[in-house]
Short mmCIF file of C-alpha atoms in Angstrom, two decimals:
data_model
loop_
_atom_site.label_atom_id
_atom_site.label_comp_id
_atom_site.label_asym_id
_atom_site.label_seq_id
_atom_site.Cartn_x
_atom_site.Cartn_y
_atom_site.Cartn_z
CA MET A 1 -42.86 15.81 -11.12
CA THR A 2 -42.00 12.17 -10.51
CA SER A 3 -44.07 9.79 -8.44
CA ALA A 4 -41.39 9.82 -5.75
CA PHE A 5 -42.67 13.21 -4.70
CA ILE A 6 -46.34 12.23 -4.61
CA SER A 7 -48.05 10.81 -1.54
CA THR A 8 -51.73 9.90 -1.62
CA ILE A 9 -53.98 10.93 1.25
CA LYS A 10 -57.25 9.04 1.80
CA LEU A 11 -59.03 11.26 -0.67
CA PHE A 12 -60.72 10.87 -3.99
CA GLY A 13 -60.14 12.94 -7.08
CA SER A 14 -57.08 14.61 -5.61
CA LYS A 15 -53.53 14.01 -4.55
CA PHE A 16 -51.17 16.10 -2.47
CA CYS A 17 -47.49 16.26 -3.21
CA SER A 18 -44.73 16.60 -0.62
CA ASN A 19 -45.26 18.68 2.51
CA GLU A 20 -43.93 21.70 0.64
CA ILE A 21 -46.04 21.57 -2.53
CA ALA A 22 -49.79 21.40 -3.01
CA CYS A 23 -51.14 19.80 -6.16
CA ALA A 24 -54.58 19.30 -7.63
CA PHE A 25 -55.38 16.17 -9.62
CA SER A 26 -57.86 15.88 -12.45
CA THR A 27 -58.60 12.98 -14.78
CA ARG A 28 -56.11 14.50 -17.21
CA LYS A 29 -53.14 15.72 -15.23
CA LEU A 30 -51.58 16.64 -11.91
CA GLU A 31 -51.28 20.40 -11.49
CA HIS A 32 -48.96 22.41 -9.27
CA ILE A 33 -51.14 24.97 -7.48
CA GLY A 34 -49.04 26.21 -4.56
CA THR A 35 -47.13 25.63 -1.34
CA LEU A 36 -48.69 23.98 1.70
CA GLN A 37 -48.73 25.95 4.96
CA PRO A 38 -48.57 24.56 8.51
CA LEU A 39 -51.88 23.39 9.95
CA GLN A 40 -53.26 25.64 12.69
CA ASN A 41 -55.08 24.62 15.84
CA LYS A 42 -55.44 28.19 17.06
CA PRO A 43 -56.05 30.94 16.09
CA LYS A 44 -58.71 30.65 13.41
CA TYR A 45 -57.81 30.88 9.74
CA LYS A 46 -58.40 34.34 8.33
CA THR A 47 -60.68 35.54 5.56
CA GLY A 48 -58.84 35.07 2.26
CA GLN A 49 -56.95 31.92 3.30
CA MET A 50 -56.69 29.49 0.38
CA PHE A 51 -57.14 25.82 1.30
CA LEU A 52 -57.64 22.28 0.05
CA HIS A 53 -60.53 20.33 1.54
CA LYS A 54 -59.11 17.36 3.46
CA VAL A 55 -61.99 15.02 2.57
CA PHE A 56 -63.47 16.34 -0.68
CA ALA A 57 -60.20 17.68 -2.13
CA TYR A 58 -61.54 20.83 -3.74
CA ARG A 59 -59.79 24.20 -3.77
CA GLY A 60 -61.48 26.89 -1.72
CA VAL A 61 -61.04 30.19 0.06
CA ILE A 62 -62.26 31.11 3.54
CA LEU A 63 -64.87 33.84 3.77
CA PHE A 64 -66.08 33.87 7.37
CA PRO A 65 -65.61 31.84 10.60
CA TRP A 66 -68.52 30.60 12.70
CA THR A 67 -68.34 29.37 16.30
CA VAL A 68 -70.52 26.25 16.39
CA ASN A 69 -72.03 23.93 19.01
CA VAL A 70 -71.28 20.36 17.91
CA TYR A 71 -73.49 17.61 19.37
CA GLU A 72 -72.02 14.13 18.96
CA ARG A 73 -74.19 11.16 19.86
CA LYS A 74 -72.14 8.47 21.55
CA PRO A 75 -72.55 4.85 20.35
CA GLU A 76 -73.71 3.62 23.76
CA ILE A 77 -76.73 5.94 23.78
CA ARG A 78 -79.85 4.09 22.68
CA THR A 79 -81.88 5.16 19.68
CA PRO A 80 -84.35 7.73 21.07
CA GLN A 81 -88.09 7.32 21.02
CA GLU A 82 -90.22 9.88 19.25
CA ASN A 83 -91.26 11.64 22.45
CA ASP A 84 -87.81 12.14 24.01
CA VAL A 85 -85.62 13.31 21.10
CA ARG A 86 -85.92 16.98 22.01
CA ASN A 87 -85.18 16.38 25.71
CA LEU A 88 -82.15 14.27 24.82
CA LEU A 89 -80.76 17.03 22.61
CA LYS A 90 -81.51 19.74 25.15
CA ASN A 91 -79.59 17.85 27.84
CA ALA A 92 -76.58 17.13 25.61
CA VAL A 93 -73.35 19.04 26.27
CA PRO A 94 -71.97 20.47 23.01
CA ASP A 95 -68.37 20.71 21.93
CA ILE A 96 -67.43 24.22 20.76
CA ARG A 97 -65.70 24.17 17.36
CA THR A 98 -65.01 26.44 14.39
CA TYR A 99 -66.59 26.03 10.97
CA TYR A 100 -65.88 28.24 7.97
CA GLN A 101 -68.14 29.66 5.30
CA VAL A 102 -66.13 29.22 2.08
CA LEU A 103 -66.17 29.70 -1.67
CA MET A 104 -65.58 26.53 -3.71
CA ASP A 105 -63.51 26.51 -6.90
CA THR A 106 -65.85 25.77 -9.82
CA ARG A 107 -63.02 23.90 -11.60
CA ASP A 108 -63.21 21.17 -8.96
CA THR A 109 -66.92 20.82 -8.24
CA SER A 110 -67.66 18.45 -11.13
CA SER A 111 -65.16 15.83 -9.92
CA ILE A 112 -66.07 15.48 -6.24
CA ALA A 113 -68.62 13.21 -4.54
CA MET A 114 -70.93 15.90 -3.32
CA GLN A 115 -73.53 18.23 -4.65
CA THR A 116 -72.27 21.69 -5.50
CA GLU A 117 -73.15 23.14 -2.12
CA ALA A 118 -75.16 26.34 -2.20
CA VAL A 119 -76.69 28.89 0.11
CA THR A 120 -80.47 28.54 -0.22
CA PHE A 121 -82.95 31.25 0.65
CA LEU A 122 -86.45 32.56 0.22
CA SER A 123 -86.22 35.93 -1.49
CA ALA A 124 -87.42 39.09 0.22
CA ALA A 125 -90.37 39.13 -2.18
CA ASP A 126 -91.47 35.63 -1.11
CA LEU A 127 -90.90 35.77 2.64
CA GLY A 128 -94.01 36.33 4.66
CA MET A 129 -96.53 36.02 1.86
CA GLY A 130 -97.50 34.09 -1.24
CA ASN A 131 -98.26 30.44 -1.78
CA THR A 132 -95.39 29.42 -4.07
CA ASN A 133 -92.54 27.26 -2.82
CA VAL A 134 -89.71 29.00 -4.67
CA LEU A 135 -86.19 28.57 -3.28
CA TYR A 136 -83.23 30.51 -4.64
CA THR A 137 -79.61 29.42 -4.46
CA ILE A 138 -76.11 30.82 -4.75
CA PRO A 139 -73.98 27.79 -5.74
CA GLY A 140 -70.44 27.12 -4.61
CA ILE A 141 -70.72 28.19 -0.96
CA ASP A 142 -69.93 25.47 1.57
CA TYR A 143 -69.42 25.22 5.35
CA VAL A 144 -66.20 23.42 6.37
CA ALA A 145 -64.92 22.19 9.74
CA HIS A 146 -61.60 23.59 10.95
CA GLU A 147 -60.02 20.13 10.92
CA ASP A 148 -60.90 19.70 7.22
CA ILE A 149 -58.87 22.77 6.19
CA ILE A 150 -55.43 22.22 4.58
CA PRO A 151 -54.03 25.74 4.07
CA TYR A 152 -51.76 26.63 1.18
CA THR A 153 -50.32 29.62 -0.65
CA SER A 154 -51.42 29.69 -4.28
CA VAL A 155 -49.00 30.22 -7.17
CA GLU A 156 -51.80 30.50 -9.74
CA ASN A 157 -52.55 33.80 -11.44
CA ALA A 158 -56.23 33.14 -10.77
CA PRO A 159 -56.13 31.23 -7.45
CA LEU A 160 -59.84 30.44 -7.47
CA GLN A 161 -62.59 30.44 -10.06
CA HIS A 162 -66.02 31.50 -8.83
CA LYS A 163 -68.25 34.29 -10.08
CA LEU A 164 -68.18 35.96 -6.63
CA PHE A 165 -64.42 35.71 -6.05
CA GLU A 166 -63.55 39.22 -7.24
CA THR A 167 -66.71 40.65 -5.68
CA PHE A 168 -65.91 39.25 -2.24
CA LEU A 169 -62.09 39.35 -2.14
CA LYS A 170 -59.25 41.66 -3.20
CA ARG A 171 -55.47 41.52 -3.06
CA GLY A 172 -53.57 43.76 -0.67
CA ALA A 173 -50.11 45.22 -1.11
CA ASN A 174 -48.58 42.02 0.30
CA GLU A 175 -50.56 39.89 -2.22
CA GLU A 176 -52.73 38.44 0.56
CA LEU A 177 -56.48 38.27 0.00
CA TYR A 178 -58.81 40.48 2.02
CA ALA A 179 -62.57 40.89 2.23
CA THR A 180 -64.03 43.65 0.09
CA GLU A 181 -66.48 46.23 1.37
CA SER A 182 -69.11 44.54 -0.79
CA PHE A 183 -68.56 41.23 1.02
CA ASN A 184 -68.63 42.84 4.48
CA ASN A 185 -71.91 44.60 3.64
CA TRP A 186 -73.40 41.41 2.18
CA GLN A 187 -72.35 39.30 5.16
CA SER A 188 -73.63 41.86 7.66
CA THR A 189 -76.96 42.34 5.90
CA ASN A 190 -77.62 38.59 5.57
CA HIS A 191 -75.94 37.45 8.79
CA THR A 192 -78.96 35.65 10.21
CA CYS A 193 -79.64 33.83 6.94
CA LEU A 194 -76.04 32.62 6.64
CA GLU A 195 -75.50 31.76 10.30
CA LEU A 196 -74.31 28.27 11.26
CA SER A 197 -74.84 27.53 14.96
CA LYS A 198 -75.36 23.77 15.47
CA VAL A 199 -73.84 20.61 13.97
CA TYR A 200 -74.91 17.04 14.82
CA LEU A 201 -72.74 13.91 14.52
CA GLU A 202 -73.32 10.19 15.02
CA THR A 203 -71.20 7.16 14.11
CA THR A 204 -72.58 3.64 13.60
CA LYS A 205 -70.43 0.70 12.44
CA ASN A 206 -67.66 2.97 11.13
CA ILE A 207 -70.10 5.16 9.17
CA GLN A 208 -70.23 8.74 10.42
CA VAL A 209 -73.20 10.96 9.58
CA THR A 210 -73.06 14.74 10.00
CA ALA A 211 -76.24 16.82 9.91
CA ILE A 212 -76.32 20.63 9.69
CA PRO A 213 -79.69 22.44 9.67
CA PHE A 214 -80.23 26.01 8.42
CA PHE A 215 -83.43 27.97 9.00
CA LEU A 216 -84.53 29.72 5.80
CA GLY A 217 -87.60 31.63 6.97
CA PHE A 218 -91.36 31.25 6.74
CA LYS A 219 -94.15 32.07 4.35
CA LYS A 220 -97.58 33.16 5.51
CA SER A 221 -100.57 31.64 3.84
CA ARG A 222 -103.11 33.89 2.16
CA LYS A 223 -105.84 31.77 3.75
CA SER A 224 -106.40 30.58 7.30
CA GLN A 225 -103.67 27.92 7.17
CA PRO A 226 -100.64 28.24 9.47
CA ALA A 227 -97.44 29.73 8.11
CA GLU A 228 -95.03 27.39 6.32
CA TYR A 229 -91.53 27.25 7.85
CA TRP A 230 -88.55 26.18 5.74
CA TRP A 231 -85.16 24.63 6.55
CA ARG A 232 -82.24 23.38 4.53
CA TYR A 233 -80.26 20.48 5.98
CA CYS A 234 -76.83 19.37 4.83
CA ILE A 235 -75.92 15.69 5.29
CA ARG A 236 -72.42 14.23 5.05
CA VAL A 237 -71.93 10.45 5.15
CA GLU A 238 -68.35 9.23 5.62
CA ASN A 239 -66.98 5.68 5.66
CA LEU A 240 -64.30 5.55 8.37
CA GLY A 241 -63.53 1.88 7.68
CA GLU A 242 -61.85 0.02 4.82
CA ALA A 243 -64.69 -2.12 3.45
CA SER A 244 -66.69 -0.78 0.50
CA VAL A 245 -70.37 -0.06 1.24
CA GLN A 246 -73.23 1.39 -0.80
CA LEU A 247 -76.05 3.60 0.46
CA GLN A 248 -79.29 1.91 -0.59
CA GLU A 249 -82.17 3.55 1.23
CA ARG A 250 -83.13 6.47 3.47
CA ASN A 251 -85.71 6.38 6.26
CA TRP A 252 -86.64 9.68 7.91
CA ARG A 253 -88.89 10.59 10.84
CA ILE A 254 -90.02 14.22 11.00
CA PHE A 255 -91.78 15.38 14.17
CA SER A 256 -93.90 18.54 14.46
CA ASN A 257 -97.21 19.60 16.01
CA GLY A 258 -97.39 16.38 18.02
CA SER A 259 -97.28 14.03 15.04
CA VAL A 260 -94.60 12.10 13.16
CA GLN A 261 -94.24 11.90 9.38
CA ALA A 262 -92.31 8.98 7.86
CA VAL A 263 -90.35 9.51 4.64
CA LYS A 264 -88.74 6.56 2.88
CA GLY A 265 -87.01 6.20 -0.47
CA ARG A 266 -84.16 4.78 -2.52
CA GLY A 267 -80.78 6.41 -2.08
CA VAL A 268 -80.41 10.15 -1.57
CA VAL A 269 -80.99 12.97 -4.10
CA GLY A 270 -81.38 10.40 -6.87
CA ARG A 271 -78.08 8.65 -6.15
CA GLU A 272 -76.90 5.51 -4.36
CA PRO A 273 -73.28 6.44 -3.58
CA VAL A 274 -70.57 3.84 -3.01
CA LEU A 275 -68.23 4.73 -0.13
CA ASP A 276 -64.82 3.06 -0.29
CA SER A 277 -61.15 3.88 0.28
CA ASN A 278 -61.03 5.94 -2.92
CA GLN A 279 -64.29 7.81 -2.33
CA PRO A 280 -65.00 7.60 1.41
CA ALA A 281 -67.58 10.37 1.71
CA PHE A 282 -70.66 11.85 0.09
CA GLN A 283 -72.39 15.14 0.91
CA TYR A 284 -75.74 16.54 -0.16
CA SER A 285 -78.40 19.05 0.88
CA SER A 286 -82.17 18.84 0.94
CA HIS A 287 -85.09 20.86 2.30
CA VAL A 288 -88.01 20.38 4.64
CA SER A 289 -91.04 22.56 5.37
CA LEU A 290 -93.37 22.40 8.38
CA ARG A 291 -96.61 24.07 9.42
CA SER A 292 -94.93 24.70 12.74
CA PRO A 293 -92.07 26.97 13.88
CA ASN A 294 -90.23 24.05 15.47
CA GLY A 295 -89.71 20.33 15.01
CA HIS A 296 -87.00 17.72 14.81
CA MET A 297 -85.77 14.97 12.47
CA TRP A 298 -83.93 11.70 12.79
CA GLY A 299 -83.69 8.44 10.87
CA THR A 300 -81.52 5.74 9.34
CA PHE A 301 -79.64 4.96 6.15
CA CYS A 302 -79.60 1.37 4.90
CA PHE A 303 -76.21 0.31 3.54
CA GLU A 304 -75.15 -2.81 1.66
CA LYS A 305 -71.75 -4.54 1.83
CA GLU A 306 -70.05 -6.13 -1.17
CA ASP A 307 -71.28 -9.57 -0.05
CA GLY A 308 -74.90 -8.36 -0.11
CA GLU A 309 -75.34 -8.02 3.66
CA GLN A 310 -77.41 -4.98 4.60
CA PHE A 311 -77.22 -2.92 7.78
CA ASP A 312 -78.69 0.31 9.15
CA ILE A 313 -76.77 3.30 10.43
CA ARG A 314 -78.32 6.11 12.42
CA ILE A 315 -78.82 9.67 11.25
CA PRO A 316 -78.30 11.97 14.26
CA SER A 317 -81.40 13.61 15.66
CA PHE A 318 -81.39 17.35 14.99
CA ILE A 319 -83.72 20.16 15.98
CA LEU A 320 -85.49 22.33 13.44
CA GLU A 321 -85.63 25.73 15.12
CA SER A 322 -87.13 28.94 13.82
CA LYS A 323 -85.79 32.31 14.82
CA SER A 324 -86.45 35.97 14.31
CA LEU A 325 -85.35 36.34 10.73
CA LYS A 326 -85.67 39.50 8.72
CA SER A 327 -86.06 39.03 5.00
CA CYS A 328 -82.80 38.24 3.26
CA ASP A 329 -82.02 38.78 -0.38
CA LEU A 330 -78.63 37.17 -0.85
CA ASN A 331 -78.54 38.15 -4.51
CA ASN A 332 -78.40 41.82 -3.59
CA ASP A 333 -75.05 43.41 -4.48
CA VAL A 334 -73.50 40.13 -5.68
#
């Protein structure tokens, strides 16, 4: 395929060919993987739909749609004080959008600027008792906004590589992919552990931060201490401008039980990602535990421009909510 048929989208690690052909790009070669399909506004994409991620450029397949409340903080709203974050969020009017629970292709995860996203959980054996902080993960499961889905029809014999692909999906008579009974049982059994209900957005100086919290459950102490409640939070930082910037420092505020804990450190998850026109976004997940069933978090990231000038961007405030959560064992039957 000649370069006349290749057009580059503002992505890193991937290129898309003409509007009829989808291609995946590695450091070695450009591969033909299928035919692009028209983008859909409505209805939702179905389980089994193959797609390319618009921002992170990995191959994936849709497993399950979630209807989500999206809270976007407007630039004119002041940075909240510690005592009014919860009221501000409660009074906000959400935008209703669709996000998808997806499987990521393991062939692509090593070349994208994000952690290999994973569902994290406390096993059934650990929930409600014990004093160990053991978290289990199933790698290669991400949550993707509807607008980040680029659908395509695969021409590959093995359209996606993931250890759960054949467990969760099967081909029908028309060669389309459908959910297996194993997937439907797994999704139904672990629905509350997998559920995505709220997404938080805020943009400062052309840097957009997305925060998505997931409640994992709680562990009772064997002694008189309060139970320990756990959450995973997924953070995506995206440079919407043209100038290259580097994430230097994180500053978090975590509120619970009437007090605020400050957490400060270099970079995020051991990295200081550069966001530019070639690699505009970075995504990672981390965890937080509280001796309280509810709390909230907010903070700032310090960025540095190429000329050395530093500036802060806001991390959207998000609520850490507990809920009635039966024990989940996501490894069962997978």
